[in-house]
Amino acid sequence: MSGETALPRPRLAQGTLLLASMLTIMAGATISPALPAIQREFSTAPNAAMLVGLVLTMHGLFIAVGSPIIGALADRHGRRWLLLVSTVVYALAGGSGFVLDSLVAILVSRAVLGLAVGGIMVTVTALITDYYETNRRETILGRQGACMSLGGVVLLPLAGVLADISWRVPFLVYTVALVLLPAMAFALPEPTRREPTGDRPTSINELRQTLARFPLRTLALIVTLGLIGQIIFYMIPVQMPFYLEAQTGVSGSLIGTALAVSTGAGGVASLLYGRIRRSVSVIGIVALTFAFMSTGYLIIGVSGTFFGIVAGLVFAGAGSGFLLTNLNAWIAAVTPEPVRGRALSGLTSAFFLGQFLSPIVVRPVSDIVGLGATFLSVGVVLAGGAVVFALTTVYVTPPTESEHESAEQSRLPKEYTVD
């Protein structure tokens, strides 16, 4: 961290950051159980089936598109104000579905919601990496991942209960975000930032200096891992209900339970991340992530029983719990604070783009070879990736934050250095 930021209320600050992180998982989980009722409500609308499906995925596309712009704004103008604005927009755009009577209007509100979710996710993660030193930061990032996962476990059943009342009622859950505004305003100060001194550089020089601060190859690898990881992991929420129904014939409630078990395993893994990271490099944890997901997908692919598939979901969920937490920590370790928001926004875009692309990429394959063979094949590919990254840990030592900061200081022009 380039400067110390004193937190006036450390416990409240941490709790606020973790609860704000849960808002991101609420974006999709809150209305998922209401989709059948929404489709019945707008059954006479043109292309109703397709548009109702977009109600669930539209926000993910706009998170992916908007996050780079949001990251640039956060780096240039600060994190705190952007978090506050994003939270208000989140509540208004998300809650508007309670009163909207047009499917197109709901889709527009979901697009605006996606921009707000991107703002919350980028700024909250950036604030965590700004506030906390390396070891403490990794623990908090692990807790962030756990809250996002465990929030899904709680929200899925709750959303189902609310959807039974009316398809409109789940939209009101988004307004809960307003409860966090006072805590955000009073417990989350703007981080101490290292600002350039002297004359403002020209746009060309500014672009060169910005690019010089990015470890582009490392960031490209991290973003690619995030994109591929989410395309693969999102096979579970998108394809698993169909696979469980075809293989075991279980009810919808048991399918929901199986998905909740996977999400819960991810939360436990995220909680353990800080401890594991003390003895394993970020590259080593990538290998561990792939190994867990590979084991899970192989079990799912060969198992024909409900409990066998659930066992596979536990392994796959645990691997996914390491994924985002580890990649966020990796970015924090290799990027300086002035450009960290932009770097984190790239990963956010990759994650949600992966979610959006997953059914598009996977469905044609599964239609040809079947879901079981698809899970099995992906498990084999993941096993190969685990071996590659395990071997990489022998030859590559990722830079620590202190090493990167020292290198950054040596590269900056004199007027950019800090005494």
Short mmCIF file of C-alpha atoms in Angstrom, two decimals:
data_model
loop_
_atom_site.label_atom_id
_atom_site.label_comp_id
_atom_site.label_asym_id
_atom_site.label_seq_id
_atom_site.Cartn_x
_atom_site.Cartn_y
_atom_site.Cartn_z
CA MET A 1 0.00 0.00 0.00
CA SER A 2 1.43 3.32 -1.01
CA GLY A 3 0.06 5.23 1.94
CA GLU A 4 -1.55 4.50 5.29
CA THR A 5 -5.28 5.12 5.56
CA ALA A 6 -6.50 5.41 9.13
CA LEU A 7 -9.87 3.72 9.56
CA PRO A 8 -11.87 5.59 12.24
CA ARG A 9 -14.05 2.52 12.90
CA PRO A 10 -12.09 -0.56 11.74
CA ARG A 11 -14.69 -3.19 12.64
CA LEU A 12 -17.55 -1.22 11.13
CA ALA A 13 -15.47 -0.56 8.01
CA GLN A 14 -14.71 -4.24 7.51
CA GLY A 15 -18.32 -5.28 8.12
CA THR A 16 -19.56 -2.63 5.68
CA LEU A 17 -17.16 -3.77 2.97
CA LEU A 18 -18.18 -7.41 3.40
CA LEU A 19 -21.91 -6.66 3.41
CA ALA A 20 -21.50 -4.44 0.35
CA SER A 21 -19.80 -7.36 -1.39
CA MET A 22 -22.95 -9.42 -0.85
CA LEU A 23 -24.89 -6.93 -2.95
CA THR A 24 -23.13 -8.26 -6.04
CA ILE A 25 -24.39 -11.84 -5.56
CA MET A 26 -27.89 -10.48 -4.89
CA ALA A 27 -28.05 -9.04 -8.40
CA GLY A 28 -28.89 -12.37 -10.01
CA ALA A 29 -29.95 -14.62 -7.12
CA THR A 30 -32.72 -12.30 -5.96
CA ILE A 31 -34.96 -12.69 -9.01
CA SER A 32 -33.91 -16.10 -10.31
CA PRO A 33 -36.82 -17.99 -8.67
CA ALA A 34 -39.31 -15.40 -10.00
CA LEU A 35 -38.42 -15.90 -13.68
CA PRO A 36 -41.21 -18.45 -14.43
CA ALA A 37 -43.81 -16.09 -12.93
CA ILE A 38 -42.36 -13.15 -14.90
CA GLN A 39 -42.64 -15.19 -18.08
CA ARG A 40 -46.29 -15.96 -17.33
CA GLU A 41 -46.97 -12.28 -16.62
CA PHE A 42 -45.55 -11.16 -19.96
CA SER A 43 -46.46 -14.23 -22.00
CA THR A 44 -48.19 -12.13 -24.66
CA ALA A 45 -45.19 -9.87 -25.23
CA PRO A 46 -43.18 -10.47 -28.45
CA ASN A 47 -40.18 -12.78 -27.87
CA ALA A 48 -41.20 -13.14 -24.21
CA ALA A 49 -39.15 -16.29 -23.53
CA MET A 50 -35.92 -14.76 -24.82
CA LEU A 51 -36.47 -11.42 -23.11
CA VAL A 52 -37.28 -13.01 -19.75
CA GLY A 53 -34.04 -14.98 -19.98
CA LEU A 54 -32.21 -11.69 -20.56
CA VAL A 55 -33.74 -10.31 -17.35
CA LEU A 56 -31.36 -12.64 -15.49
CA THR A 57 -28.25 -12.10 -17.64
CA MET A 58 -28.55 -8.49 -18.82
CA HIS A 59 -26.88 -7.05 -15.73
CA GLY A 60 -23.87 -9.35 -16.21
CA LEU A 61 -23.25 -8.03 -19.72
CA PHE A 62 -23.35 -4.42 -18.53
CA ILE A 63 -21.06 -5.20 -15.61
CA ALA A 64 -18.53 -6.54 -18.11
CA VAL A 65 -18.91 -3.55 -20.43
CA GLY A 66 -19.01 -0.85 -17.75
CA SER A 67 -16.35 -2.04 -15.30
CA PRO A 68 -13.29 -0.67 -17.22
CA ILE A 69 -14.86 2.81 -17.31
CA ILE A 70 -15.78 2.52 -13.64
CA GLY A 71 -12.24 1.43 -12.76
CA ALA A 72 -10.77 4.45 -14.57
CA LEU A 73 -13.16 6.78 -12.71
CA ALA A 74 -12.24 5.17 -9.38
CA ASP A 75 -8.51 5.64 -10.02
CA ARG A 76 -8.85 9.22 -11.22
CA HIS A 77 -11.53 10.62 -8.92
CA GLY A 78 -11.60 8.31 -5.89
CA ARG A 79 -13.38 5.19 -4.64
CA ARG A 80 -15.68 6.40 -1.89
CA TRP A 81 -18.00 8.73 -3.82
CA LEU A 82 -18.34 6.17 -6.62
CA LEU A 83 -19.32 3.48 -4.11
CA LEU A 84 -21.99 5.75 -2.59
CA VAL A 85 -23.45 6.70 -5.98
CA SER A 86 -23.36 3.08 -7.19
CA THR A 87 -25.21 1.91 -4.06
CA VAL A 88 -28.02 4.45 -4.54
CA VAL A 89 -28.35 3.55 -8.24
CA TYR A 90 -28.32 -0.15 -7.29
CA ALA A 91 -31.27 0.30 -4.92
CA LEU A 92 -33.31 2.44 -7.34
CA ALA A 93 -32.64 0.43 -10.50
CA GLY A 94 -33.00 -2.93 -8.78
CA GLY A 95 -36.13 -1.98 -6.87
CA SER A 96 -37.82 -0.40 -9.87
CA GLY A 97 -38.94 -3.83 -11.06
CA PHE A 98 -41.58 -3.72 -8.32
CA VAL A 99 -43.51 -1.00 -10.19
CA LEU A 100 -42.52 -1.40 -13.85
CA ASP A 101 -45.18 -2.83 -16.17
CA SER A 102 -43.11 -3.28 -19.32
CA LEU A 103 -40.67 -6.10 -19.98
CA VAL A 104 -38.48 -3.72 -22.00
CA ALA A 105 -38.46 -1.22 -19.12
CA ILE A 106 -37.40 -3.99 -16.73
CA LEU A 107 -34.55 -4.90 -19.10
CA VAL A 108 -33.38 -1.28 -19.16
CA SER A 109 -33.45 -1.19 -15.35
CA ARG A 110 -31.39 -4.41 -15.27
CA ALA A 111 -28.81 -2.81 -17.56
CA VAL A 112 -28.52 0.18 -15.20
CA LEU A 113 -28.33 -2.26 -12.28
CA GLY A 114 -25.37 -3.95 -13.99
CA LEU A 115 -23.45 -0.67 -14.11
CA ALA A 116 -24.20 -0.14 -10.41
CA VAL A 117 -23.05 -3.66 -9.50
CA GLY A 118 -19.83 -3.07 -11.43
CA GLY A 119 -19.30 0.14 -9.46
CA ILE A 120 -19.84 -1.62 -6.13
CA MET A 121 -17.66 -4.62 -6.94
CA VAL A 122 -14.74 -2.59 -8.31
CA THR A 123 -14.74 0.04 -5.57
CA VAL A 124 -15.24 -2.36 -2.66
CA THR A 125 -12.38 -4.60 -3.81
CA ALA A 126 -10.19 -1.56 -4.50
CA LEU A 127 -10.91 -0.19 -1.01
CA ILE A 128 -9.95 -3.52 0.56
CA THR A 129 -6.65 -3.57 -1.33
CA ASP A 130 -6.03 0.09 -0.40
CA TYR A 131 -6.89 -0.14 3.29
CA TYR A 132 -5.05 -3.30 4.29
CA GLU A 133 -1.44 -4.46 4.12
CA THR A 134 -0.61 -7.67 2.24
CA ASN A 135 -1.21 -10.41 4.85
CA ARG A 136 -4.27 -8.76 6.34
CA ARG A 137 -5.58 -7.94 2.88
CA GLU A 138 -5.57 -11.58 1.79
CA THR A 139 -7.57 -12.54 4.88
CA ILE A 140 -10.16 -9.83 4.16
CA LEU A 141 -10.34 -10.82 0.48
CA GLY A 142 -10.99 -14.38 1.63
CA ARG A 143 -13.80 -13.17 3.86
CA GLN A 144 -15.17 -11.15 0.96
CA GLY A 145 -15.33 -14.26 -1.21
CA ALA A 146 -16.96 -16.18 1.64
CA CYS A 147 -19.64 -13.54 2.14
CA MET A 148 -20.43 -13.52 -1.58
CA SER A 149 -20.73 -17.32 -1.61
CA LEU A 150 -22.61 -17.74 1.65
CA GLY A 151 -24.88 -14.84 0.71
CA GLY A 152 -26.05 -16.92 -2.23
CA VAL A 153 -26.86 -19.82 0.10
CA VAL A 154 -29.16 -17.57 2.14
CA LEU A 155 -30.63 -15.57 -0.72
CA LEU A 156 -31.71 -18.42 -3.00
CA PRO A 157 -34.24 -19.90 -0.52
CA LEU A 158 -35.39 -16.42 0.59
CA ALA A 159 -35.92 -15.32 -3.01
CA GLY A 160 -38.03 -18.43 -3.60
CA VAL A 161 -40.29 -17.60 -0.65
CA LEU A 162 -40.75 -14.00 -1.84
CA ALA A 163 -41.45 -15.12 -5.41
CA ASP A 164 -44.29 -17.29 -4.08
CA ILE A 165 -45.94 -14.09 -2.78
CA SER A 166 -45.59 -12.21 -6.08
CA TRP A 167 -43.03 -11.97 -8.85
CA ARG A 168 -42.69 -8.27 -7.99
CA VAL A 169 -41.77 -8.67 -4.31
CA PRO A 170 -38.19 -9.98 -4.80
CA PHE A 171 -37.30 -6.70 -6.55
CA LEU A 172 -37.79 -4.89 -3.24
CA VAL A 173 -34.82 -6.77 -1.77
CA TYR A 174 -32.50 -4.50 -3.76
CA THR A 175 -33.60 -1.48 -1.72
CA VAL A 176 -31.92 -3.03 1.35
CA ALA A 177 -28.70 -1.57 -0.08
CA LEU A 178 -29.80 1.85 1.20
CA VAL A 179 -29.36 0.60 4.78
CA LEU A 180 -25.60 0.44 4.15
CA LEU A 181 -25.29 4.07 3.01
CA PRO A 182 -24.77 5.63 6.48
CA ALA A 183 -22.05 3.11 7.33
CA MET A 184 -20.38 3.68 3.96
CA ALA A 185 -20.43 7.45 4.50
CA PHE A 186 -19.02 7.41 8.04
CA ALA A 187 -16.80 4.32 8.20
CA LEU A 188 -15.13 4.26 4.77
CA PRO A 189 -12.74 7.18 4.25
CA GLU A 190 -11.16 7.91 0.89
CA PRO A 191 -7.80 6.06 0.87
CA THR A 192 -4.57 8.00 1.17
CA ARG A 193 -3.36 8.24 -2.40
CA ARG A 194 0.01 8.93 -3.97
CA GLU A 195 -0.70 11.68 -6.46
CA PRO A 196 1.73 12.97 -9.06
CA THR A 197 3.19 16.39 -8.35
CA GLY A 198 4.36 19.08 -10.72
CA ASP A 199 2.82 19.97 -14.04
CA ARG A 200 0.05 17.81 -15.42
CA PRO A 201 1.49 15.57 -18.16
CA THR A 202 0.21 15.71 -21.71
CA SER A 203 -2.34 13.09 -22.73
CA ILE A 204 0.28 11.09 -24.66
CA ASN A 205 2.76 11.14 -21.78
CA GLU A 206 0.00 10.30 -19.36
CA LEU A 207 -0.96 7.30 -21.46
CA ARG A 208 2.66 6.12 -21.57
CA GLN A 209 3.04 6.50 -17.79
CA THR A 210 -0.22 4.65 -17.17
CA LEU A 211 0.77 1.76 -19.42
CA ALA A 212 4.21 1.63 -17.81
CA ARG A 213 2.60 0.96 -14.45
CA PHE A 214 0.68 -2.07 -15.72
CA PRO A 215 2.42 -5.46 -15.74
CA LEU A 216 0.51 -6.20 -18.92
CA ARG A 217 1.54 -9.83 -19.45
CA THR A 218 0.71 -10.80 -15.88
CA LEU A 219 -2.61 -8.95 -15.99
CA ALA A 220 -3.47 -10.59 -19.32
CA LEU A 221 -2.87 -13.99 -17.73
CA ILE A 222 -4.97 -13.12 -14.67
CA VAL A 223 -7.86 -11.78 -16.75
CA THR A 224 -7.74 -14.82 -19.04
CA LEU A 225 -7.85 -17.15 -16.02
CA GLY A 226 -10.85 -15.23 -14.69
CA LEU A 227 -12.70 -15.43 -18.02
CA ILE A 228 -12.03 -19.14 -18.59
CA GLY A 229 -12.64 -19.98 -14.94
CA GLN A 230 -16.09 -18.41 -14.99
CA ILE A 231 -17.06 -19.96 -18.32
CA ILE A 232 -16.23 -23.32 -16.79
CA PHE A 233 -17.66 -22.77 -13.31
CA TYR A 234 -20.91 -21.28 -14.58
CA MET A 235 -21.66 -24.66 -16.12
CA ILE A 236 -22.88 -25.56 -12.63
CA PRO A 237 -25.69 -22.99 -12.10
CA VAL A 238 -26.70 -23.05 -15.79
CA GLN A 239 -26.37 -26.74 -16.74
CA MET A 240 -26.54 -28.62 -13.45
CA PRO A 241 -30.35 -28.37 -12.97
CA PHE A 242 -30.85 -30.08 -16.34
CA TYR A 243 -28.14 -32.66 -15.60
CA LEU A 244 -29.53 -33.56 -12.17
CA GLU A 245 -33.05 -33.86 -13.54
CA ALA A 246 -31.91 -36.10 -16.41
CA GLN A 247 -29.57 -38.27 -14.33
CA THR A 248 -31.46 -38.61 -11.06
CA GLY A 249 -34.98 -37.23 -11.57
CA VAL A 250 -34.83 -35.26 -8.30
CA SER A 251 -37.19 -32.43 -7.41
CA GLY A 252 -36.52 -28.72 -7.80
CA SER A 253 -35.94 -28.31 -4.06
CA LEU A 254 -33.20 -30.93 -4.09
CA ILE A 255 -31.61 -29.28 -7.12
CA GLY A 256 -31.58 -26.00 -5.17
CA THR A 257 -30.04 -27.78 -2.20
CA ALA A 258 -27.29 -29.26 -4.37
CA LEU A 259 -26.43 -25.84 -5.81
CA ALA A 260 -26.43 -24.32 -2.32
CA VAL A 261 -23.98 -27.01 -1.15
CA SER A 262 -21.61 -26.06 -3.98
CA THR A 263 -21.90 -22.37 -3.11
CA GLY A 264 -21.33 -23.13 0.57
CA ALA A 265 -18.17 -25.10 -0.22
CA GLY A 266 -16.90 -22.06 -2.12
CA GLY A 267 -17.54 -19.90 0.92
CA VAL A 268 -15.56 -22.21 3.19
CA ALA A 269 -12.66 -22.26 0.73
CA SER A 270 -12.64 -18.46 0.59
CA LEU A 271 -12.48 -18.28 4.39
CA LEU A 272 -9.41 -20.53 4.38
CA TYR A 273 -7.66 -18.55 1.64
CA GLY A 274 -5.70 -16.25 3.95
CA ARG A 275 -4.16 -19.18 5.85
CA ILE A 276 -3.32 -21.13 2.69
CA ARG A 277 -1.82 -18.08 1.01
CA ARG A 278 0.78 -17.73 3.77
CA SER A 279 2.48 -20.93 2.58
CA VAL A 280 1.40 -21.22 -1.08
CA SER A 281 2.10 -18.76 -3.92
CA VAL A 282 -0.70 -17.29 -6.03
CA ILE A 283 0.39 -19.53 -8.92
CA GLY A 284 0.31 -22.53 -6.61
CA ILE A 285 -3.25 -21.63 -5.59
CA VAL A 286 -4.22 -21.46 -9.28
CA ALA A 287 -2.98 -25.06 -9.54
CA LEU A 288 -4.97 -25.93 -6.40
CA THR A 289 -8.08 -24.25 -7.86
CA PHE A 290 -7.82 -26.25 -11.07
CA ALA A 291 -7.15 -29.47 -9.15
CA PHE A 292 -10.29 -29.07 -7.00
CA MET A 293 -12.47 -28.12 -9.97
CA SER A 294 -11.04 -30.96 -12.06
CA THR A 295 -11.80 -33.50 -9.32
CA GLY A 296 -15.33 -32.17 -9.01
CA TYR A 297 -16.07 -32.21 -12.72
CA LEU A 298 -14.63 -35.70 -13.18
CA ILE A 299 -16.82 -37.01 -10.34
CA ILE A 300 -19.87 -35.27 -11.81
CA GLY A 301 -19.13 -36.67 -15.26
CA VAL A 302 -18.89 -40.31 -14.14
CA SER A 303 -21.49 -40.32 -11.36
CA GLY A 304 -25.08 -41.31 -11.97
CA THR A 305 -26.37 -40.76 -8.43
CA PHE A 306 -27.55 -37.65 -6.63
CA PHE A 307 -25.10 -37.96 -3.75
CA GLY A 308 -22.22 -38.70 -6.10
CA ILE A 309 -22.96 -35.55 -8.08
CA VAL A 310 -23.27 -33.53 -4.85
CA ALA A 311 -19.82 -34.80 -3.82
CA GLY A 312 -18.47 -33.53 -7.13
CA LEU A 313 -20.20 -30.20 -6.56
CA VAL A 314 -18.41 -29.83 -3.22
CA PHE A 315 -14.99 -30.13 -4.89
CA ALA A 316 -15.96 -27.87 -7.79
CA GLY A 317 -17.44 -25.27 -5.43
CA ALA A 318 -14.33 -25.27 -3.26
CA GLY A 319 -12.17 -24.61 -6.32
CA SER A 320 -14.39 -21.73 -7.40
CA GLY A 321 -14.10 -20.26 -3.89
CA PHE A 322 -10.36 -19.83 -4.40
CA LEU A 323 -10.65 -18.40 -7.91
CA LEU A 324 -11.83 -14.78 -7.55
CA THR A 325 -10.18 -14.26 -4.16
CA ASN A 326 -6.81 -15.44 -5.44
CA LEU A 327 -6.93 -13.44 -8.67
CA ASN A 328 -7.91 -10.27 -6.79
CA ALA A 329 -4.99 -10.80 -4.39
CA TRP A 330 -2.64 -11.44 -7.32
CA ILE A 331 -3.65 -8.16 -9.00
CA ALA A 332 -3.19 -6.27 -5.74
CA ALA A 333 0.32 -7.70 -5.42
CA VAL A 334 1.52 -6.69 -8.88
CA THR A 335 -0.18 -3.31 -9.50
CA PRO A 336 0.49 0.03 -7.78
CA GLU A 337 -2.41 1.79 -6.08
CA PRO A 338 -2.88 4.61 -8.67
CA VAL A 339 -3.90 2.11 -11.37
CA ARG A 340 -5.27 -0.71 -9.24
CA GLY A 341 -8.92 0.18 -9.82
CA ARG A 342 -8.48 -0.19 -13.57
CA ALA A 343 -6.70 -3.51 -13.15
CA LEU A 344 -9.41 -4.86 -10.85
CA SER A 345 -12.11 -3.64 -13.23
CA GLY A 346 -10.56 -5.72 -16.01
CA LEU A 347 -10.93 -8.84 -13.88
CA THR A 348 -14.51 -7.89 -12.98
CA SER A 349 -15.33 -7.55 -16.67
CA ALA A 350 -13.74 -10.91 -17.43
CA PHE A 351 -15.67 -12.65 -14.65
CA PHE A 352 -19.09 -11.41 -15.69
CA LEU A 353 -18.34 -11.79 -19.38
CA GLY A 354 -17.46 -15.41 -18.58
CA GLN A 355 -20.86 -15.85 -16.90
CA PHE A 356 -22.61 -14.36 -19.92
CA LEU A 357 -20.63 -16.50 -22.39
CA SER A 358 -20.82 -19.80 -20.49
CA PRO A 359 -24.13 -21.09 -21.90
CA ILE A 360 -23.20 -19.81 -25.36
CA VAL A 361 -19.91 -21.74 -25.32
CA VAL A 362 -21.01 -24.87 -23.46
CA ARG A 363 -24.48 -25.53 -24.89
CA PRO A 364 -23.39 -26.42 -28.46
CA VAL A 365 -20.85 -28.90 -27.07
CA SER A 366 -23.29 -30.50 -24.66
CA ASP A 367 -25.91 -30.81 -27.41
CA ILE A 368 -23.45 -32.93 -29.41
CA VAL A 369 -21.76 -35.10 -26.75
CA GLY A 370 -24.14 -34.80 -23.79
CA LEU A 371 -23.75 -33.03 -20.45
CA GLY A 372 -22.03 -35.97 -18.73
CA ALA A 373 -19.31 -36.17 -21.38
CA THR A 374 -18.96 -32.38 -21.33
CA PHE A 375 -18.33 -32.33 -17.57
CA LEU A 376 -15.89 -35.22 -17.95
CA SER A 377 -13.98 -33.55 -20.80
CA VAL A 378 -13.72 -30.26 -18.95
CA GLY A 379 -12.45 -32.14 -15.90
CA VAL A 380 -9.64 -33.66 -17.97
CA VAL A 381 -8.68 -30.23 -19.37
CA LEU A 382 -8.67 -28.74 -15.86
CA ALA A 383 -6.43 -31.56 -14.65
CA GLY A 384 -3.95 -30.65 -17.37
CA GLY A 385 -4.09 -27.01 -16.30
CA ALA A 386 -3.47 -27.99 -12.68
CA VAL A 387 -0.35 -29.90 -13.69
CA VAL A 388 0.94 -27.00 -15.81
CA PHE A 389 0.54 -24.44 -13.02
CA ALA A 390 1.94 -26.84 -10.41
CA LEU A 391 5.08 -27.23 -12.52
CA THR A 392 5.19 -23.46 -13.06
CA THR A 393 5.52 -22.88 -9.32
CA VAL A 394 8.91 -24.63 -9.47
CA TYR A 395 10.34 -22.14 -11.99
CA VAL A 396 8.41 -18.90 -11.40
CA THR A 397 8.22 -16.82 -8.25
CA PRO A 398 5.47 -14.17 -8.47
CA PRO A 399 6.62 -10.69 -7.40
CA THR A 400 5.52 -9.51 -3.99
CA GLU A 401 3.89 -6.15 -3.54
CA SER A 402 6.98 -4.68 -1.90
CA GLU A 403 9.17 -5.81 -4.80
CA HIS A 404 6.74 -4.33 -7.30
CA GLU A 405 6.54 -1.05 -5.41
CA SER A 406 10.36 -0.79 -5.38
CA ALA A 407 10.48 -1.43 -9.12
CA GLU A 408 7.70 1.09 -9.63
CA GLN A 409 9.61 3.76 -7.74
CA SER A 410 12.71 3.17 -9.86
CA ARG A 411 10.72 3.53 -13.11
CA LEU A 412 8.80 6.67 -12.22
CA PRO A 413 10.14 10.08 -13.28
CA LYS A 414 11.61 12.16 -10.50
CA GLU A 415 8.45 14.26 -10.08
CA TYR A 416 6.45 11.04 -9.49
CA THR A 417 8.61 9.64 -6.71
CA VAL A 418 7.69 9.89 -3.06
CA ASP A 419 10.28 10.71 -0.43
#
